[in-house]
Coordinates of C-alpha atoms and ligand atoms in Angstrom, one line a residue:
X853 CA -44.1 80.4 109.4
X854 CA -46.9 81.5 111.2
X855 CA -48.8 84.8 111.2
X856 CA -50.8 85.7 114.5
X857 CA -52.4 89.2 114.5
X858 CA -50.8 90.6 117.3
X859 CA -54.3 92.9 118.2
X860 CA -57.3 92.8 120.1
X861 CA -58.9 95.2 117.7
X862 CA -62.0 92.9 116.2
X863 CA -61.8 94.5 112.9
X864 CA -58.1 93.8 112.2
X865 CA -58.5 90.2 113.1
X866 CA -61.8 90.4 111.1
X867 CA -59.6 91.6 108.2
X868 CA -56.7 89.9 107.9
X869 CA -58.8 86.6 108.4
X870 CA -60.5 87.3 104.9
X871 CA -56.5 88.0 103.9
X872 CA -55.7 84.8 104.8
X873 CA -53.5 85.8 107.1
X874 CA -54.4 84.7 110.6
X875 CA -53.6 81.6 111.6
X876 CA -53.8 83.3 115.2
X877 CA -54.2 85.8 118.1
X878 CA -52.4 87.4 120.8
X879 CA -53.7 90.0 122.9
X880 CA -52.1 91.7 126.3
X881 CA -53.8 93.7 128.8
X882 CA -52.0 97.4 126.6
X883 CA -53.8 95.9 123.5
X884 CA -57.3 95.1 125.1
X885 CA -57.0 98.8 126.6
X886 CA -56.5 100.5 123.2
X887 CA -59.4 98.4 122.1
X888 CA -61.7 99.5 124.5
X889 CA -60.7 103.1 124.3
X890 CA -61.3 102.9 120.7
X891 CA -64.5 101.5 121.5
X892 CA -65.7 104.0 124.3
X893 CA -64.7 106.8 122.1
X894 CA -66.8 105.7 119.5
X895 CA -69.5 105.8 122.1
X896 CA -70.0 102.1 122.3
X897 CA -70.5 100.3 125.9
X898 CA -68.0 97.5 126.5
X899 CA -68.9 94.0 128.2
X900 CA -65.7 92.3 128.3
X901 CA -67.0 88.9 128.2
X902 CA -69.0 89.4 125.3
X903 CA -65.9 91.1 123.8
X904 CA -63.8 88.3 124.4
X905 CA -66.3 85.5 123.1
X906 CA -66.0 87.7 119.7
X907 CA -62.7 87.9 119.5
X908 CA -62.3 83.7 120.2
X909 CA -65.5 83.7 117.7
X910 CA -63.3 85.4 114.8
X911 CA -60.5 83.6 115.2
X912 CA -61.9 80.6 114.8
X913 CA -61.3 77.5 115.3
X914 CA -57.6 76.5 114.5
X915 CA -56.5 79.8 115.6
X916 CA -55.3 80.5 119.0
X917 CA -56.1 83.1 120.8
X918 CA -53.9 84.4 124.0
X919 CA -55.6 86.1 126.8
X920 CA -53.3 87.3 129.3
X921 CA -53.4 86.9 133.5
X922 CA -53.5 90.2 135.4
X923 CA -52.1 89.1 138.8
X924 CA -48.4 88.7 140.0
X925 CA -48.6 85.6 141.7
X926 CA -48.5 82.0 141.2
X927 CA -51.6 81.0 142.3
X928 CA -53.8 83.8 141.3
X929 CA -52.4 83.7 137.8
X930 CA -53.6 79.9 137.7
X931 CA -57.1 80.7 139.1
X932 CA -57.2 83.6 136.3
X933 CA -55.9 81.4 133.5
X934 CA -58.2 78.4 134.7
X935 CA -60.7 81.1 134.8
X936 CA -60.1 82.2 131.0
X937 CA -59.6 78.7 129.8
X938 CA -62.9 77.4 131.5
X939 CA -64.9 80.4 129.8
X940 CA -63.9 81.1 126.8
X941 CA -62.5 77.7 125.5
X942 CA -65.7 76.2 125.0
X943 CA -66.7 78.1 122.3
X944 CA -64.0 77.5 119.7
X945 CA -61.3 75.6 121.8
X946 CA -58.3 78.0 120.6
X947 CA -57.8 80.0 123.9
X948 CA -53.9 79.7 125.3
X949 CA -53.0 81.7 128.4
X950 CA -50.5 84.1 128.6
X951 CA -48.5 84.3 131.5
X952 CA -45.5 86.3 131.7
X953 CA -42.1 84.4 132.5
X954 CA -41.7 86.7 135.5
X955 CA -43.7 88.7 137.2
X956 CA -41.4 90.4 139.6
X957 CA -40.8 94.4 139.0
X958 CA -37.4 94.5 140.8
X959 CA -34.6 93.0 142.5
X960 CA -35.1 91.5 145.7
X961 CA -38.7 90.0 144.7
X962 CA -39.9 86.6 143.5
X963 CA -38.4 85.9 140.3
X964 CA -40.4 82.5 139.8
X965 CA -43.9 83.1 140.1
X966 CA -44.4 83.3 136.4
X967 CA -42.5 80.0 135.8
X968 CA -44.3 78.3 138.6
X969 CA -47.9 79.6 136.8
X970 CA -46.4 78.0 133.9
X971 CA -45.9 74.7 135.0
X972 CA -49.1 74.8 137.1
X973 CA -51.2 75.9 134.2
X974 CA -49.5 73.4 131.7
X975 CA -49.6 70.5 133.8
X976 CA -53.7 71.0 133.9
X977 CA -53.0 70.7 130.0
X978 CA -53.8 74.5 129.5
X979 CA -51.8 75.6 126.6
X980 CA -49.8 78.9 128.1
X981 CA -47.9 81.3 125.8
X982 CA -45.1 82.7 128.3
X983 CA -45.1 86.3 127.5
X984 CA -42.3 89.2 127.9
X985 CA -39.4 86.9 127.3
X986 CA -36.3 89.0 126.8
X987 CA -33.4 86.8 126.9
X988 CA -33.2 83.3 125.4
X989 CA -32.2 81.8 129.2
X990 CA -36.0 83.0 130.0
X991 CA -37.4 81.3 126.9
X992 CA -35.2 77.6 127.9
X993 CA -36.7 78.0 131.6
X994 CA -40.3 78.7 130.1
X995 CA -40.3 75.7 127.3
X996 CA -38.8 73.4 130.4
X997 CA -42.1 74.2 133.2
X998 CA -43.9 73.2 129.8
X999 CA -45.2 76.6 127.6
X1000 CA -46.6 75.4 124.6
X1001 CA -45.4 78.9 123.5
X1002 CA -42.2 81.7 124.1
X1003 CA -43.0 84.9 122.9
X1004 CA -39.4 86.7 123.0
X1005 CA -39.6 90.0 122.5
X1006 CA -37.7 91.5 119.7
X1007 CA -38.8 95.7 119.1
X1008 CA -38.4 96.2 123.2
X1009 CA -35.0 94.5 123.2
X1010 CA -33.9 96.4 120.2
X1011 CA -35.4 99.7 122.3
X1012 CA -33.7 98.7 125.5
X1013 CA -30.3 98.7 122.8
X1014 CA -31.1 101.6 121.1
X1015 CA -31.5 103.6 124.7
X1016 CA -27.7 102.1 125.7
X1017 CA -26.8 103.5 122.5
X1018 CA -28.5 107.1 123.5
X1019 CA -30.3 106.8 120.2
X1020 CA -33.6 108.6 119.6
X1021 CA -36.3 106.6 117.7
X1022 CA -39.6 106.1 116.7
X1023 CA -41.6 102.6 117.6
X1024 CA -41.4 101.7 113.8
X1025 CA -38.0 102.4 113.6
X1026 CA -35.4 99.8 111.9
X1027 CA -32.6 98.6 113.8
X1028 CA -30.1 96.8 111.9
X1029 CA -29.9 92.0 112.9
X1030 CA -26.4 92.3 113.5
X1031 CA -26.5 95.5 116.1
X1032 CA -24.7 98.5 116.5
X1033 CA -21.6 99.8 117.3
X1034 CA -20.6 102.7 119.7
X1035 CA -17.0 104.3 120.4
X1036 CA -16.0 100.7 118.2
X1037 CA -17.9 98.4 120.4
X1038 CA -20.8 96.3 119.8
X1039 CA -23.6 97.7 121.6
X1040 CA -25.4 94.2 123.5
X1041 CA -27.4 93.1 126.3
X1042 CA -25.5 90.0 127.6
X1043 CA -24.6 89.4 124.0
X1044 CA -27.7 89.6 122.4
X1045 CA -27.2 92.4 119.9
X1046 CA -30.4 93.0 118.7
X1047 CA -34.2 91.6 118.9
X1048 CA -33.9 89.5 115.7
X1049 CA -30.9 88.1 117.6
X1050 CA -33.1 86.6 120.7
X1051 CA -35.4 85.3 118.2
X1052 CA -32.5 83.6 116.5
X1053 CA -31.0 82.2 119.5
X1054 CA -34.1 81.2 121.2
X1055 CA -35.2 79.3 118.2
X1056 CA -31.2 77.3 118.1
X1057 CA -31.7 76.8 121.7
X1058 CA -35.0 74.6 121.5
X1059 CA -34.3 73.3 118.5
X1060 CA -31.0 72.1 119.7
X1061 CA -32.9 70.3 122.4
X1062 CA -35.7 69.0 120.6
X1063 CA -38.3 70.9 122.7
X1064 CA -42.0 71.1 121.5
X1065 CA -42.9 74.7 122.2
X1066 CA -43.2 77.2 119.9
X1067 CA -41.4 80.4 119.3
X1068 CA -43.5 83.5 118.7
X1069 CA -41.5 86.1 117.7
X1070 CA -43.2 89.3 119.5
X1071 CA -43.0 92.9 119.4
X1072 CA -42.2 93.3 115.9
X1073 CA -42.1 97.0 114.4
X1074 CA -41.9 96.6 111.0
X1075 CA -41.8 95.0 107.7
X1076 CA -38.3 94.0 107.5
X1077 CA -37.9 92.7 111.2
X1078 CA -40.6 90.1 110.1
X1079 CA -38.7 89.1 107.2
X1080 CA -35.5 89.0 109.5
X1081 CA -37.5 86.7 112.1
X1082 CA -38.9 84.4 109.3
X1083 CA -35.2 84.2 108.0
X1084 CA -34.0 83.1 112.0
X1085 CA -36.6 80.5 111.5
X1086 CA -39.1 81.7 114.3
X1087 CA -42.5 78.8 113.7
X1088 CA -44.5 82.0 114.5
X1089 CA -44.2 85.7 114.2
X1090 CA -47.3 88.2 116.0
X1091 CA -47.8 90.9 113.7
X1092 CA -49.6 93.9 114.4
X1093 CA -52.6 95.0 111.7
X1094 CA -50.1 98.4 110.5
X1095 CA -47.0 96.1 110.0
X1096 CA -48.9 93.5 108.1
X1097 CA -50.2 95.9 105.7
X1098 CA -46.6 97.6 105.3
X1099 CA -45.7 94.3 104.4
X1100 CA -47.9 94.0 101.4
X1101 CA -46.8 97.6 99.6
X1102 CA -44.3 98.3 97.3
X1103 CA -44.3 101.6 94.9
X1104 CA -43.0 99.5 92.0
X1105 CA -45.7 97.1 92.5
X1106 CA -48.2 100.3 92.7
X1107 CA -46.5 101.4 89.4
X1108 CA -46.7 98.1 87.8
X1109 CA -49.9 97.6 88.2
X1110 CA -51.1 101.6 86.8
X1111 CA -48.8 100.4 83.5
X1112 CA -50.4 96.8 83.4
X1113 CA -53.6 98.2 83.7
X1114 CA -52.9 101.0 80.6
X1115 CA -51.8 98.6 78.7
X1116 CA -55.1 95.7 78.6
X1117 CA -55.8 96.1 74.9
X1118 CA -59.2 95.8 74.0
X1119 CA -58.7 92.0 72.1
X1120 CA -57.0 90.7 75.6
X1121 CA -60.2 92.8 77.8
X1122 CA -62.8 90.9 75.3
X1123 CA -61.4 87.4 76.5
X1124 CA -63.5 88.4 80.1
X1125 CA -66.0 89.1 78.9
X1126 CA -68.2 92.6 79.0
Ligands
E4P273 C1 -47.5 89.9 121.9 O1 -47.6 88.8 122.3 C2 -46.9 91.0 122.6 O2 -47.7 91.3 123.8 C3 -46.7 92.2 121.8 O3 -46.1 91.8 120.5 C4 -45.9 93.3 122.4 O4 -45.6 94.3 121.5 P1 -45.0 95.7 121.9 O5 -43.6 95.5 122.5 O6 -44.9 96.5 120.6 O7 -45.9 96.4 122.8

């Protein structure tokens, strides 16, 4: 599997590049903001371009970087992502757009302006990553108008379930692959139980059909989701900086390594030298 760093923070990227662990990036327009509020309260002055080149810069290479459209319809979201692509992919040829499956906010608006970006976009051979995917049926219609990526969203379906449930949680918060129950009844949306669930079907769906694109399992909260994800088989999960360093820490790995450490006896110490 995978590991994007789900950040538009330069230092994380920076970071977990010298871990070894970013074979990519995926930024939204919440993530840029934290970024440049960090920035500005540090006192630093923010050109976005330049910002953007650095982040591509970092990355590298082989590692794709999405950079979300702004607008809500079909057309401007293609003149943003060609836009993007035609500025920033020149420098390290990893930029992938990121257009949401659909951008409409309610009932009773157009559901399909996303989808119709997507095709658009991917038919001019721009790689899109089709963002805020919350239902497997959204990821199918993505991967058929051609997204070289689906990003279903696993923490904010397992809030949306928690909030049916009447649960209060933190962001970080575990919830449990197979669901939970209330007054004896599994607690689902449209039989997805929980967002390690959507990853799981999404992947069986394309995979069933032999479709190219890519699942990115997005929104992930914590340690163990990312294990859970990597067990459903997701080719890519988006990890944000905090969640890839909970992943790394154990308190019997800190305590092994105090004892191992006591115990290098002068003869073994001598073998490396002064
Ligand atoms: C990545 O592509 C998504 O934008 C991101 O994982 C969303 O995470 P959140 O639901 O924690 O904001």
């Amino acid at each position: 599997m995978k590991i994007f760093v789900d950040s538009a923070e330069i230092d994380e990227i920076n970071k977990a590049k010298e871990y070894g662990m970013c074979d990519g990036v995926t930024t939204n327009p919440s993530l840029i903001k934290k970024a440049v509020d960090k920035l500005k309260s540090g006192g630093k002055k923010v050109d976005m371009a330049n910002y953007i080149s650095d982040i591509c810069k970092v990355a590298g290479r082989d590692s794709p970087v999405s950079l979300e459209v702004v607008s809500l319809k079909a057309e401007d979201m293609v003149k943003e992502g060609v836009m993007l692509y035609g500025k920033f992919n020149g420098l390290m040829g990893n930029v992938v757009i990121k257009v949401p499956v659909s951008t409409s906010r309610q009932e009773g608006e157009e559901h399909y302006e996303g989808l119709k970006a997507i095709k658009d976009l991917s038919r001019r051979k721009i790689p899109v990553n089709a963002t805020l995917v919350m239902t497997p049926e959204q990821a199918l219609l993505a991967a058929k108008a051609g997204a070289a990526y689906v990003s279903p969203f696993a923490g904010r379906i397992d809030d949306y379930l928690r909030t049916k449930l009447g649960e209060s949680f933190g962001k970080g918060d575990y919830f449990p692959a197979e669901g939970k129950h209330k007054d004896g009844q599994l607690v689902d949306d449209k039989g997805i139980a929980s967002g390690v669930e959507l990853v799981k079907r999404t992947m069986e769906i394309l995979e069933r059909y032999g479709m190219k694109t890519e699942v990115i399992a997005a929104s992930l909260r914590n340690a163990r989701q990312v294990r859970e994800v990597a067990l459903a088989g997701a080719h890519i999960a988006t990890i944000p900086f905090d969640v890839l360093e909970e992943m790394i820490k154990h308190p019997k790995t800190f305590e092994g390594i105090v004892k191992f450490s006591e115990d290098v006896v002068p003869e073994y110490q001598k073998i490396f030298g002064d």
